[in-house]
mmCIF file of C-alpha atoms in Angstrom:
data_model
loop_
_atom_site.group_PDB
_atom_site.id
_atom_site.type_symbol
_atom_site.label_atom_id
_atom_site.label_comp_id
_atom_site.label_asym_id
_atom_site.label_seq_id
_atom_site.Cartn_x
_atom_site.Cartn_y
_atom_site.Cartn_z
ATOM 1 C CA MET A 3 0.000 0.000 0.000
ATOM 2 C CA PRO A 4 1.622 3.311 -1.024
ATOM 3 C CA ASP A 5 2.495 5.782 1.594
ATOM 4 C CA ALA A 6 0.550 9.094 1.802
ATOM 5 C CA PRO A 7 2.512 12.109 0.629
ATOM 6 C CA GLU A 8 4.343 13.895 3.326
ATOM 7 C CA THR A 9 3.538 17.473 4.195
ATOM 8 C CA GLY A 10 5.942 19.865 5.674
ATOM 9 C CA GLU A 11 5.289 22.003 8.690
ATOM 10 C CA ASP A 12 5.365 25.153 6.500
ATOM 11 C CA GLN A 13 2.631 23.744 4.235
ATOM 12 C CA PRO A 14 -0.574 23.330 6.301
ATOM 13 C CA VAL A 15 -3.313 21.056 5.069
ATOM 14 C CA ASP A 16 -6.184 22.920 3.337
ATOM 15 C CA PRO A 17 -9.544 22.725 5.134
ATOM 16 C CA PRO A 18 -12.403 20.890 3.433
ATOM 17 C CA GLY A 19 -14.161 22.938 0.720
ATOM 18 C CA PHE A 20 -11.186 25.308 0.391
ATOM 19 C CA ARG A 21 -10.527 26.579 -3.131
ATOM 20 C CA ARG A 22 -7.015 27.591 -4.019
ATOM 21 C CA ASP A 23 -8.219 29.980 -6.740
ATOM 22 C CA ALA A 24 -10.097 31.995 -4.082
ATOM 23 C CA ALA A 25 -6.910 32.202 -2.070
ATOM 24 C CA ARG A 26 -5.129 33.606 -5.098
ATOM 25 C CA ARG A 27 -7.669 36.463 -5.510
ATOM 26 C CA SER A 28 -6.207 39.895 -4.857
ATOM 27 C CA PRO A 29 -7.719 41.876 -1.956
ATOM 28 C CA ILE A 30 -9.881 44.942 -2.646
ATOM 29 C CA THR A 31 -7.656 47.941 -2.826
ATOM 30 C CA GLY A 32 -8.452 51.476 -1.641
ATOM 31 C CA GLU A 33 -9.235 52.541 -5.198
ATOM 32 C CA GLY A 34 -11.849 49.752 -5.491
ATOM 33 C CA VAL A 35 -13.555 50.816 -2.274
ATOM 34 C CA THR A 36 -13.682 54.416 -3.484
ATOM 35 C CA ALA A 37 -15.256 53.338 -6.793
ATOM 36 C CA ILE A 38 -17.941 51.292 -5.018
ATOM 37 C CA GLU A 39 -18.773 54.199 -2.673
ATOM 38 C CA SER A 40 -19.032 56.569 -5.626
ATOM 39 C CA GLN A 41 -21.391 54.183 -7.398
ATOM 40 C CA LEU A 42 -23.583 53.849 -4.285
ATOM 41 C CA ARG A 43 -23.700 57.625 -3.856
ATOM 42 C CA ALA A 44 -24.713 58.027 -7.503
ATOM 43 C CA MET A 45 -27.467 55.431 -7.096
ATOM 44 C CA ARG A 46 -28.741 57.145 -3.961
ATOM 45 C CA THR A 47 -28.710 60.564 -5.653
ATOM 46 C CA ASP A 48 -30.604 59.161 -8.624
ATOM 47 C CA ALA A 49 -33.209 57.557 -6.345
ATOM 48 C CA GLU A 50 -33.647 60.811 -4.392
ATOM 49 C CA GLN A 51 -34.163 62.711 -7.640
ATOM 50 C CA HIS A 52 -36.815 60.224 -8.776
ATOM 51 C CA ILE A 53 -38.577 60.461 -5.401
ATOM 52 C CA ALA A 54 -38.463 64.262 -5.445
ATOM 53 C CA HIS A 55 -39.824 64.319 -9.002
ATOM 54 C CA ALA A 56 -42.651 61.920 -8.124
ATOM 55 C CA ARG A 57 -43.459 63.954 -5.015
ATOM 56 C CA ALA A 58 -43.569 67.178 -7.042
ATOM 57 C CA GLU A 59 -45.874 65.610 -9.634
ATOM 58 C CA PHE A 60 -48.131 64.249 -6.869
ATOM 59 C CA GLY A 61 -48.247 67.684 -5.223
ATOM 60 C CA GLN A 62 -49.154 69.388 -8.489
ATOM 61 C CA ALA A 63 -51.861 66.844 -9.253
ATOM 62 C CA ASN A 64 -53.230 67.200 -5.728
ATOM 63 C CA GLU A 65 -53.296 71.006 -6.053
ATOM 64 C CA ARG A 66 -55.157 70.786 -9.366
ATOM 65 C CA LEU A 67 -57.642 68.395 -7.786
ATOM 66 C CA LYS A 68 -57.988 70.676 -4.774
ATOM 67 C CA GLN A 69 -58.668 73.709 -6.968
ATOM 68 C CA ARG A 70 -61.275 71.772 -8.923
ATOM 69 C CA THR A 71 -63.064 70.207 -5.960
ATOM 70 C CA GLY A 72 -62.555 72.938 -3.374
ATOM 71 C CA ARG A 73 -60.965 70.635 -0.779
ATOM 72 C CA ASP A 74 -58.053 68.272 -0.240
ATOM 73 C CA LEU A 75 -59.754 65.162 -1.601
ATOM 74 C CA ILE A 76 -56.971 62.726 -0.672
ATOM 75 C CA VAL A 77 -56.832 63.805 2.977
ATOM 76 C CA ALA A 78 -60.632 63.903 3.104
ATOM 77 C CA THR A 79 -60.830 60.367 1.746
ATOM 78 C CA LEU A 80 -58.305 59.020 4.250
ATOM 79 C CA ILE A 81 -60.097 60.645 7.184
ATOM 80 C CA GLY A 82 -63.461 59.424 5.908
ATOM 81 C CA VAL A 83 -62.199 55.858 5.581
ATOM 82 C CA GLY A 84 -60.760 55.961 9.105
ATOM 83 C CA ILE A 85 -63.983 57.264 10.644
ATOM 84 C CA GLY A 86 -65.999 54.755 8.631
ATOM 85 C CA ALA A 87 -63.883 51.861 9.867
ATOM 86 C CA VAL A 88 -64.426 52.850 13.511
ATOM 87 C CA LEU A 89 -68.146 53.330 12.884
ATOM 88 C CA ILE A 90 -68.605 49.940 11.221
ATOM 89 C CA ALA A 91 -66.570 48.170 13.896
ATOM 90 C CA SER A 92 -68.661 49.705 16.688
ATOM 91 C CA LEU A 93 -71.939 48.677 15.046
ATOM 92 C CA VAL A 94 -71.057 45.211 13.780
ATOM 93 C CA PHE A 95 -69.118 43.782 16.722
ATOM 94 C CA VAL A 96 -70.427 45.451 19.914
ATOM 95 C CA LYS A 97 -73.308 47.736 19.094
ATOM 96 C CA TRP A 98 -73.445 49.588 22.418
ATOM 97 C CA LEU A 99 -69.995 50.987 21.602
ATOM 98 C CA PHE A 100 -71.757 53.140 19.026
ATOM 99 C CA VAL A 101 -73.224 55.111 21.932
ATOM 100 C CA PHE A 102 -69.711 56.372 22.732
ATOM 101 C CA PHE A 103 -69.100 57.118 19.048
ATOM 102 C CA ALA A 104 -72.356 59.089 18.865
ATOM 103 C CA GLY A 105 -71.523 60.816 22.139
ATOM 104 C CA ALA A 106 -68.158 61.981 20.847
ATOM 105 C CA ALA A 107 -69.769 63.308 17.661
ATOM 106 C CA MET A 108 -72.427 65.087 19.725
ATOM 107 C CA VAL A 109 -69.867 66.753 22.001
ATOM 108 C CA LEU A 110 -67.729 67.962 19.098
ATOM 109 C CA GLY A 111 -70.808 69.162 17.218
ATOM 110 C CA VAL A 112 -72.105 71.152 20.199
ATOM 111 C CA LEU A 113 -68.675 72.673 20.843
ATOM 112 C CA GLU A 114 -68.083 73.851 17.283
ATOM 113 C CA PHE A 115 -71.671 75.065 16.796
ATOM 114 C CA SER A 116 -71.566 76.958 20.083
ATOM 115 C CA ARG A 117 -68.250 78.567 19.168
ATOM 116 C CA ALA A 118 -69.586 79.652 15.780
ATOM 117 C CA LEU A 119 -72.653 81.160 17.431
ATOM 118 C CA GLN A 120 -70.569 82.913 20.074
ATOM 119 C CA VAL A 121 -68.367 84.457 17.394
ATOM 120 C CA ALA A 122 -71.571 85.730 15.778
ATOM 121 C CA GLY A 123 -72.502 87.457 19.052
ATOM 122 C CA ARG A 124 -74.852 84.931 20.627
ATOM 123 C CA ARG A 125 -74.736 83.764 24.236
ATOM 124 C CA VAL A 126 -74.499 79.960 24.407
ATOM 125 C CA ASP A 127 -74.071 77.974 27.632
ATOM 126 C CA VAL A 128 -71.950 74.987 26.624
ATOM 127 C CA VAL A 129 -71.958 73.030 29.911
ATOM 128 C CA PRO A 130 -75.733 72.539 30.249
ATOM 129 C CA GLN A 131 -75.947 71.765 26.534
ATOM 130 C CA LEU A 132 -73.431 68.948 26.900
ATOM 131 C CA VAL A 133 -74.875 67.599 30.171
ATOM 132 C CA MET A 134 -78.431 67.430 28.897
ATOM 133 C CA GLY A 135 -77.256 66.103 25.541
ATOM 134 C CA SER A 136 -75.402 63.237 27.226
ATOM 135 C CA LEU A 137 -78.500 62.463 29.284
ATOM 136 C CA LEU A 138 -80.547 62.312 26.085
ATOM 137 C CA LEU A 139 -78.208 59.758 24.548
ATOM 138 C CA LEU A 140 -78.213 57.542 27.629
ATOM 139 C CA THR A 141 -81.987 57.543 28.038
ATOM 140 C CA GLY A 142 -82.424 56.924 24.321
ATOM 141 C CA PHE A 143 -80.461 53.688 24.448
ATOM 142 C CA PHE A 144 -81.061 52.293 27.947
ATOM 143 C CA LEU A 145 -84.611 53.418 28.807
ATOM 144 C CA GLU A 146 -88.059 53.285 27.255
ATOM 145 C CA PRO A 147 -88.969 55.672 24.414
ATOM 146 C CA TRP A 148 -91.477 57.622 26.530
ATOM 147 C CA VAL A 149 -88.746 58.350 29.077
ATOM 148 C CA HIS A 150 -86.551 59.629 26.273
ATOM 149 C CA TRP A 151 -89.250 62.004 25.034
ATOM 150 C CA ILE A 152 -89.806 63.384 28.525
ATOM 151 C CA THR A 153 -86.051 63.848 28.860
ATOM 152 C CA ALA A 154 -86.006 65.775 25.575
ATOM 153 C CA VAL A 155 -88.631 68.224 26.863
ATOM 154 C CA ILE A 156 -86.732 68.622 30.139
ATOM 155 C CA ALA A 157 -83.452 69.156 28.278
ATOM 156 C CA VAL A 158 -84.874 72.024 26.219
ATOM 157 C CA ALA A 159 -86.457 73.562 29.312
ATOM 158 C CA VAL A 160 -83.192 73.351 31.268
ATOM 159 C CA VAL A 161 -81.060 75.103 28.633
ATOM 160 C CA ILE A 162 -83.690 77.846 28.251
ATOM 161 C CA VAL A 163 -84.006 78.455 31.994
ATOM 162 C CA TRP A 164 -80.217 78.339 32.357
ATOM 163 C CA ARG A 165 -79.798 81.047 29.711
ATOM 164 C CA LEU A 166 -82.452 83.288 31.279
ATOM 165 C CA THR A 167 -81.009 82.815 34.758
ATOM 166 C CA ALA A 168 -77.476 83.537 33.564
ATOM 167 C CA GLN A 169 -78.675 86.716 31.864
ATOM 168 C CA LEU A 170 -80.132 87.972 35.154
ATOM 169 C CA PHE A 171 -76.686 88.030 36.761
ATOM 170 C CA VAL A 172 -74.967 89.799 33.868
ATOM 171 C CA SER A 173 -75.249 93.525 33.249
ATOM 172 C CA ASP A 174 -74.182 93.686 29.622
ATOM 173 C CA GLY A 175 -76.967 95.926 28.344
ATOM 174 C CA ARG A 176 -78.397 93.320 25.965
ATOM 175 C CA SER A 177 -81.775 94.188 24.556
ATOM 176 C CA ARG A 178 -84.822 92.020 25.047
ATOM 177 C CA ILE A 179 -84.804 90.944 21.427
ATOM 178 C CA ASP A 180 -81.188 89.754 21.786
ATOM 179 C CA VAL A 181 -82.039 87.824 24.950
ATOM 180 C CA PHE A 182 -85.020 86.265 23.208
ATOM 181 C CA GLY A 183 -82.734 85.316 20.327
ATOM 182 C CA ASP A 184 -80.298 83.692 22.760
ATOM 183 C CA VAL A 185 -83.150 81.640 24.237
ATOM 184 C CA LEU A 186 -84.208 80.425 20.791
ATOM 185 C CA VAL A 187 -80.603 79.581 19.942
ATOM 186 C CA ALA A 188 -80.240 77.571 23.170
ATOM 187 C CA ALA A 189 -83.284 75.480 22.301
ATOM 188 C CA PHE A 190 -82.171 75.092 18.686
ATOM 189 C CA VAL A 191 -78.689 73.840 19.620
ATOM 190 C CA GLN A 192 -80.162 71.211 21.943
ATOM 191 C CA LEU A 193 -82.692 70.015 19.382
ATOM 192 C CA TYR A 194 -80.392 70.150 16.372
ATOM 193 C CA VAL A 195 -77.343 68.311 17.710
ATOM 194 C CA PRO A 196 -78.055 66.233 20.856
ATOM 195 C CA PHE A 197 -81.706 65.392 20.152
ATOM 196 C CA LEU A 198 -81.197 64.377 16.518
ATOM 197 C CA THR A 199 -78.131 62.377 17.542
ATOM 198 C CA SER A 200 -80.204 60.592 20.173
ATOM 199 C CA MET A 201 -82.626 59.473 17.436
ATOM 200 C CA ALA A 202 -79.856 57.324 16.004
ATOM 201 C CA VAL A 203 -79.275 55.841 19.460
ATOM 202 C CA VAL A 204 -82.995 55.085 19.854
ATOM 203 C CA LEU A 205 -82.893 53.280 16.504
ATOM 204 C CA LEU A 206 -79.796 51.419 17.651
ATOM 205 C CA ALA A 207 -81.669 50.036 20.665
ATOM 206 C CA GLN A 208 -84.287 48.341 18.449
ATOM 207 C CA PRO A 209 -83.995 44.675 17.365
ATOM 208 C CA ARG A 210 -81.455 44.604 14.512
ATOM 209 C CA GLY A 211 -81.260 48.347 14.973
ATOM 210 C CA GLU A 212 -77.516 48.391 14.418
ATOM 211 C CA TRP A 213 -78.041 47.344 10.799
ATOM 212 C CA TRP A 214 -80.609 50.066 10.223
ATOM 213 C CA VAL A 215 -78.281 52.674 11.712
ATOM 214 C CA LEU A 216 -75.475 51.490 9.473
ATOM 215 C CA ALA A 217 -77.835 51.424 6.490
ATOM 216 C CA PHE A 218 -79.121 54.985 6.838
ATOM 217 C CA ILE A 219 -75.593 56.301 7.331
ATOM 218 C CA ILE A 220 -74.472 54.432 4.206
ATOM 219 C CA LEU A 221 -77.420 55.911 2.314
ATOM 220 C CA ALA A 222 -76.590 59.455 3.439
ATOM 221 C CA VAL A 223 -72.935 59.006 2.479
ATOM 222 C CA ALA A 224 -73.904 57.395 -0.848
ATOM 223 C CA ALA A 225 -76.223 60.293 -1.668
ATOM 224 C CA ASP A 226 -73.547 62.831 -0.753
ATOM 225 C CA THR A 227 -70.923 60.988 -2.804
ATOM 226 C CA GLY A 228 -73.264 60.578 -5.778
ATOM 227 C CA ALA A 229 -74.104 64.276 -5.697
ATOM 228 C CA TYR A 230 -70.434 65.194 -5.448
ATOM 229 C CA VAL A 231 -69.316 63.008 -8.367
ATOM 230 C CA SER A 232 -72.267 63.859 -10.592
ATOM 231 C CA GLY A 233 -72.101 67.563 -9.833
ATOM 232 C CA LEU A 234 -68.370 67.636 -10.483
ATOM 233 C CA THR A 235 -68.778 65.742 -13.750
ATOM 234 C CA PHE A 236 -71.944 67.218 -15.244
ATOM 235 C CA GLY A 237 -72.643 70.373 -13.268
ATOM 236 C CA ARG A 238 -69.241 72.018 -13.269
ATOM 237 C CA GLY A 239 -69.455 75.752 -12.736
ATOM 238 C CA GLY A 240 -72.927 75.581 -11.183
ATOM 239 C CA ARG A 241 -74.701 74.977 -14.485
ATOM 240 C CA HIS A 242 -78.148 74.461 -12.918
ATOM 241 C CA PRO A 243 -77.977 75.452 -9.211
ATOM 242 C CA MET A 244 -80.635 74.133 -6.858
ATOM 243 C CA ALA A 245 -80.624 77.002 -4.367
ATOM 244 C CA PRO A 246 -78.239 79.724 -5.562
ATOM 245 C CA ARG A 247 -78.936 82.009 -2.599
ATOM 246 C CA ILE A 248 -78.227 79.276 -0.068
ATOM 247 C CA SER A 249 -75.589 77.059 -1.671
ATOM 248 C CA PRO A 250 -74.494 78.060 -5.192
ATOM 249 C CA LYS A 251 -72.355 74.928 -5.646
ATOM 250 C CA LYS A 252 -75.265 72.492 -5.247
ATOM 251 C CA THR A 253 -76.699 71.709 -8.672
ATOM 252 C CA TRP A 254 -79.573 69.709 -10.071
ATOM 253 C CA GLU A 255 -77.000 67.552 -11.839
ATOM 254 C CA GLY A 256 -75.568 66.671 -8.453
ATOM 255 C CA PHE A 257 -79.035 65.968 -7.060
ATOM 256 C CA ALA A 258 -79.684 63.572 -9.938
ATOM 257 C CA GLY A 259 -76.523 61.674 -9.062
ATOM 258 C CA ALA A 260 -77.601 61.598 -5.416
ATOM 259 C CA CYS A 261 -80.983 60.115 -6.426
ATOM 260 C CA VAL A 262 -79.392 57.319 -8.425
ATOM 261 C CA ALA A 263 -76.869 56.509 -5.696
ATOM 262 C CA ALA A 264 -79.452 56.548 -2.880
ATOM 263 C CA LEU A 265 -82.010 54.394 -4.703
ATOM 264 C CA VAL A 266 -79.482 51.815 -5.873
ATOM 265 C CA ALA A 267 -77.875 51.651 -2.428
ATOM 266 C CA GLY A 268 -81.309 51.410 -0.778
ATOM 267 C CA ALA A 269 -82.366 48.435 -2.919
ATOM 268 C CA LEU A 270 -79.077 46.613 -2.299
ATOM 269 C CA LEU A 271 -79.121 47.274 1.445
ATOM 270 C CA ALA A 272 -82.718 46.087 1.684
ATOM 271 C CA MET A 273 -81.955 42.737 0.054
ATOM 272 C CA PHE A 274 -78.552 41.977 1.582
ATOM 273 C CA MET A 275 -78.549 43.742 4.959
ATOM 274 C CA LEU A 276 -82.004 44.732 6.202
ATOM 275 C CA GLN A 277 -83.843 41.592 5.021
ATOM 276 C CA VAL A 278 -86.810 43.531 3.623
ATOM 277 C CA PRO A 279 -88.175 43.623 0.044
ATOM 278 C CA TRP A 280 -86.160 45.539 -2.519
ATOM 279 C CA TRP A 281 -88.956 48.054 -3.067
ATOM 280 C CA ALA A 282 -88.865 48.862 0.647
ATOM 281 C CA GLY A 283 -85.217 49.740 0.108
ATOM 282 C CA LEU A 284 -86.251 52.187 -2.612
ATOM 283 C CA VAL A 285 -88.631 53.856 -0.154
ATOM 284 C CA PHE A 286 -85.934 53.935 2.506
ATOM 285 C CA GLY A 287 -83.420 55.411 0.063
ATOM 286 C CA ALA A 288 -85.872 58.080 -1.113
ATOM 287 C CA VAL A 289 -86.724 59.106 2.456
ATOM 288 C CA VAL A 290 -83.078 59.399 3.507
ATOM 289 C CA LEU A 291 -82.279 61.255 0.280
ATOM 290 C CA ALA A 292 -84.975 63.838 1.028
ATOM 291 C CA THR A 293 -83.943 64.419 4.645
ATOM 292 C CA ALA A 294 -80.233 64.435 3.788
ATOM 293 C CA THR A 295 -80.780 67.071 1.094
ATOM 294 C CA VAL A 296 -82.886 69.234 3.415
ATOM 295 C CA GLY A 297 -80.301 68.872 6.169
ATOM 296 C CA ASP A 298 -77.458 69.799 3.838
ATOM 297 C CA LEU A 299 -79.256 72.905 2.565
ATOM 298 C CA GLY A 300 -80.380 73.799 6.086
ATOM 299 C CA GLU A 301 -76.845 73.777 7.455
ATOM 300 C CA SER A 302 -75.672 75.800 4.454
ATOM 301 C CA MET A 303 -78.332 78.384 5.284
ATOM 302 C CA VAL A 304 -77.196 78.529 8.912
ATOM 303 C CA LYS A 305 -73.553 78.987 7.874
ATOM 304 C CA ARG A 306 -74.506 81.689 5.392
ATOM 305 C CA ASP A 307 -76.437 83.477 8.136
ATOM 306 C CA LEU A 308 -73.397 83.238 10.433
ATOM 307 C CA GLY A 309 -71.086 84.381 7.625
ATOM 308 C CA ILE A 310 -68.806 81.330 7.704
ATOM 309 C CA LYS A 311 -67.777 78.711 5.148
ATOM 310 C CA ASP A 312 -67.208 75.766 7.510
ATOM 311 C CA MET A 313 -68.268 75.196 11.103
ATOM 312 C CA SER A 314 -64.629 74.504 11.993
ATOM 313 C CA SER A 315 -61.421 73.036 10.597
ATOM 314 C CA TRP A 316 -61.229 70.053 12.943
ATOM 315 C CA LEU A 317 -61.506 67.521 10.084
ATOM 316 C CA PRO A 318 -58.987 68.397 7.346
ATOM 317 C CA GLY A 319 -60.570 68.132 3.939
ATOM 318 C CA HIS A 320 -64.073 68.058 5.466
ATOM 319 C CA GLY A 321 -64.352 71.219 7.532
ATOM 320 C CA GLY A 322 -66.116 70.652 10.817
ATOM 321 C CA VAL A 323 -67.951 67.751 12.425
ATOM 322 C CA LEU A 324 -71.330 69.310 11.628
ATOM 323 C CA ASP A 325 -70.258 69.721 8.021
ATOM 324 C CA ARG A 326 -70.192 65.902 7.862
ATOM 325 C CA LEU A 327 -73.266 65.402 10.052
ATOM 326 C CA ASP A 328 -75.508 67.922 8.286
ATOM 327 C CA SER A 329 -77.142 65.215 6.155
ATOM 328 C CA ILE A 330 -76.927 62.440 8.763
ATOM 329 C CA LEU A 331 -78.574 64.167 11.742
ATOM 330 C CA PRO A 332 -82.006 64.819 10.172
ATOM 331 C CA SER A 333 -81.885 61.415 8.485
ATOM 332 C CA ALA A 334 -81.748 59.682 11.876
ATOM 333 C CA THR A 335 -85.329 60.617 12.742
ATOM 334 C CA ALA A 336 -86.530 59.642 9.260
ATOM 335 C CA ALA A 337 -84.708 56.313 9.555
ATOM 336 C CA LEU A 338 -86.379 55.611 12.915
ATOM 337 C CA VAL A 339 -89.855 56.268 11.487
ATOM 338 C CA THR A 340 -89.063 54.192 8.400
ATOM 339 C CA TYR A 341 -87.867 51.357 10.628
ATOM 340 C CA TYR A 342 -91.219 51.224 12.434
ATOM 341 C CA LEU A 343 -93.003 51.085 9.056
ATOM 342 C CA LEU A 344 -90.767 48.759 7.063
ATOM 343 C CA ALA A 345 -89.128 46.436 9.613
ATOM 344 C CA PRO A 346 -92.330 44.319 9.997
ATOM 345 C CA LEU A 347 -91.950 43.461 6.296
ATOM 346 C CA GLY A 348 -88.702 41.684 7.010
ATOM 347 C CA VAL A 349 -88.228 38.003 6.327
ATOM 348 C CA SER A 350 -86.219 35.715 8.584
#
């Protein structure tokens, strides 16, 4: 048997997998490192230029869209999607959580409406408005309907008496007509924001009420979106305005789009969510469309009287909370009445 070749001490045995050609490769010199760094810097500069160019184009497109629509549509869409996700989650999974959602909307609505009225020179007592409004929401969900109606009467009486009592201790020289106006405003704030919000909570407390609440909100949003898209597409420039003295930007072209969107959405919601006949969905959609349109025009009239464009700027791209609730608040009462009429038609 032949002997294995001898290895000297100055020639160590190569480890397994070792390749002699790799050992013969020359190390990277300083010039090579500099070339690699230069190439990386060039790639990074090129990427930054592409990003800056894309950002500039996006900004220009967004500005053109903003000038055409009158608001930051991208930000408005993102905020709307976020609010919608919270709303749907509260109704679908644990419906009593919607009471907190409605309460937050009520508080913000009262605060911004009161501030707008105060800027216009009216005296508004925010604390009693919020306290009685919260009581209305709680009684609407947890107690019987007759208790809720009694609470509504008490709430209006409390804010009126509070305003009159507060005026007695203030020597500001206000005339009787101004004081009377403040009393009417106090009652209007309580009825417009807390009471109409509580109607949605009363509907929520009914059997399958969470689906009806979600449905009428979807209908109001669908009508608003249909009007917006149709008006922007066919009624650009206010071609046929509905109420030029109240809201010049609202056109009959937009209203036509709102009709189509509300009726189609109503029929689909009736069949797949509310479990009532499709024609009942058409009735539901028409009712919500009517109240949403009246609410939208009504809030526009109030803002025009106050001399403001938006109730606030708390929701970027939307304006204020009431600017989003103007069509939803009056639709809550209509949805409750429609529920009593159409829910018995449901099939199991």
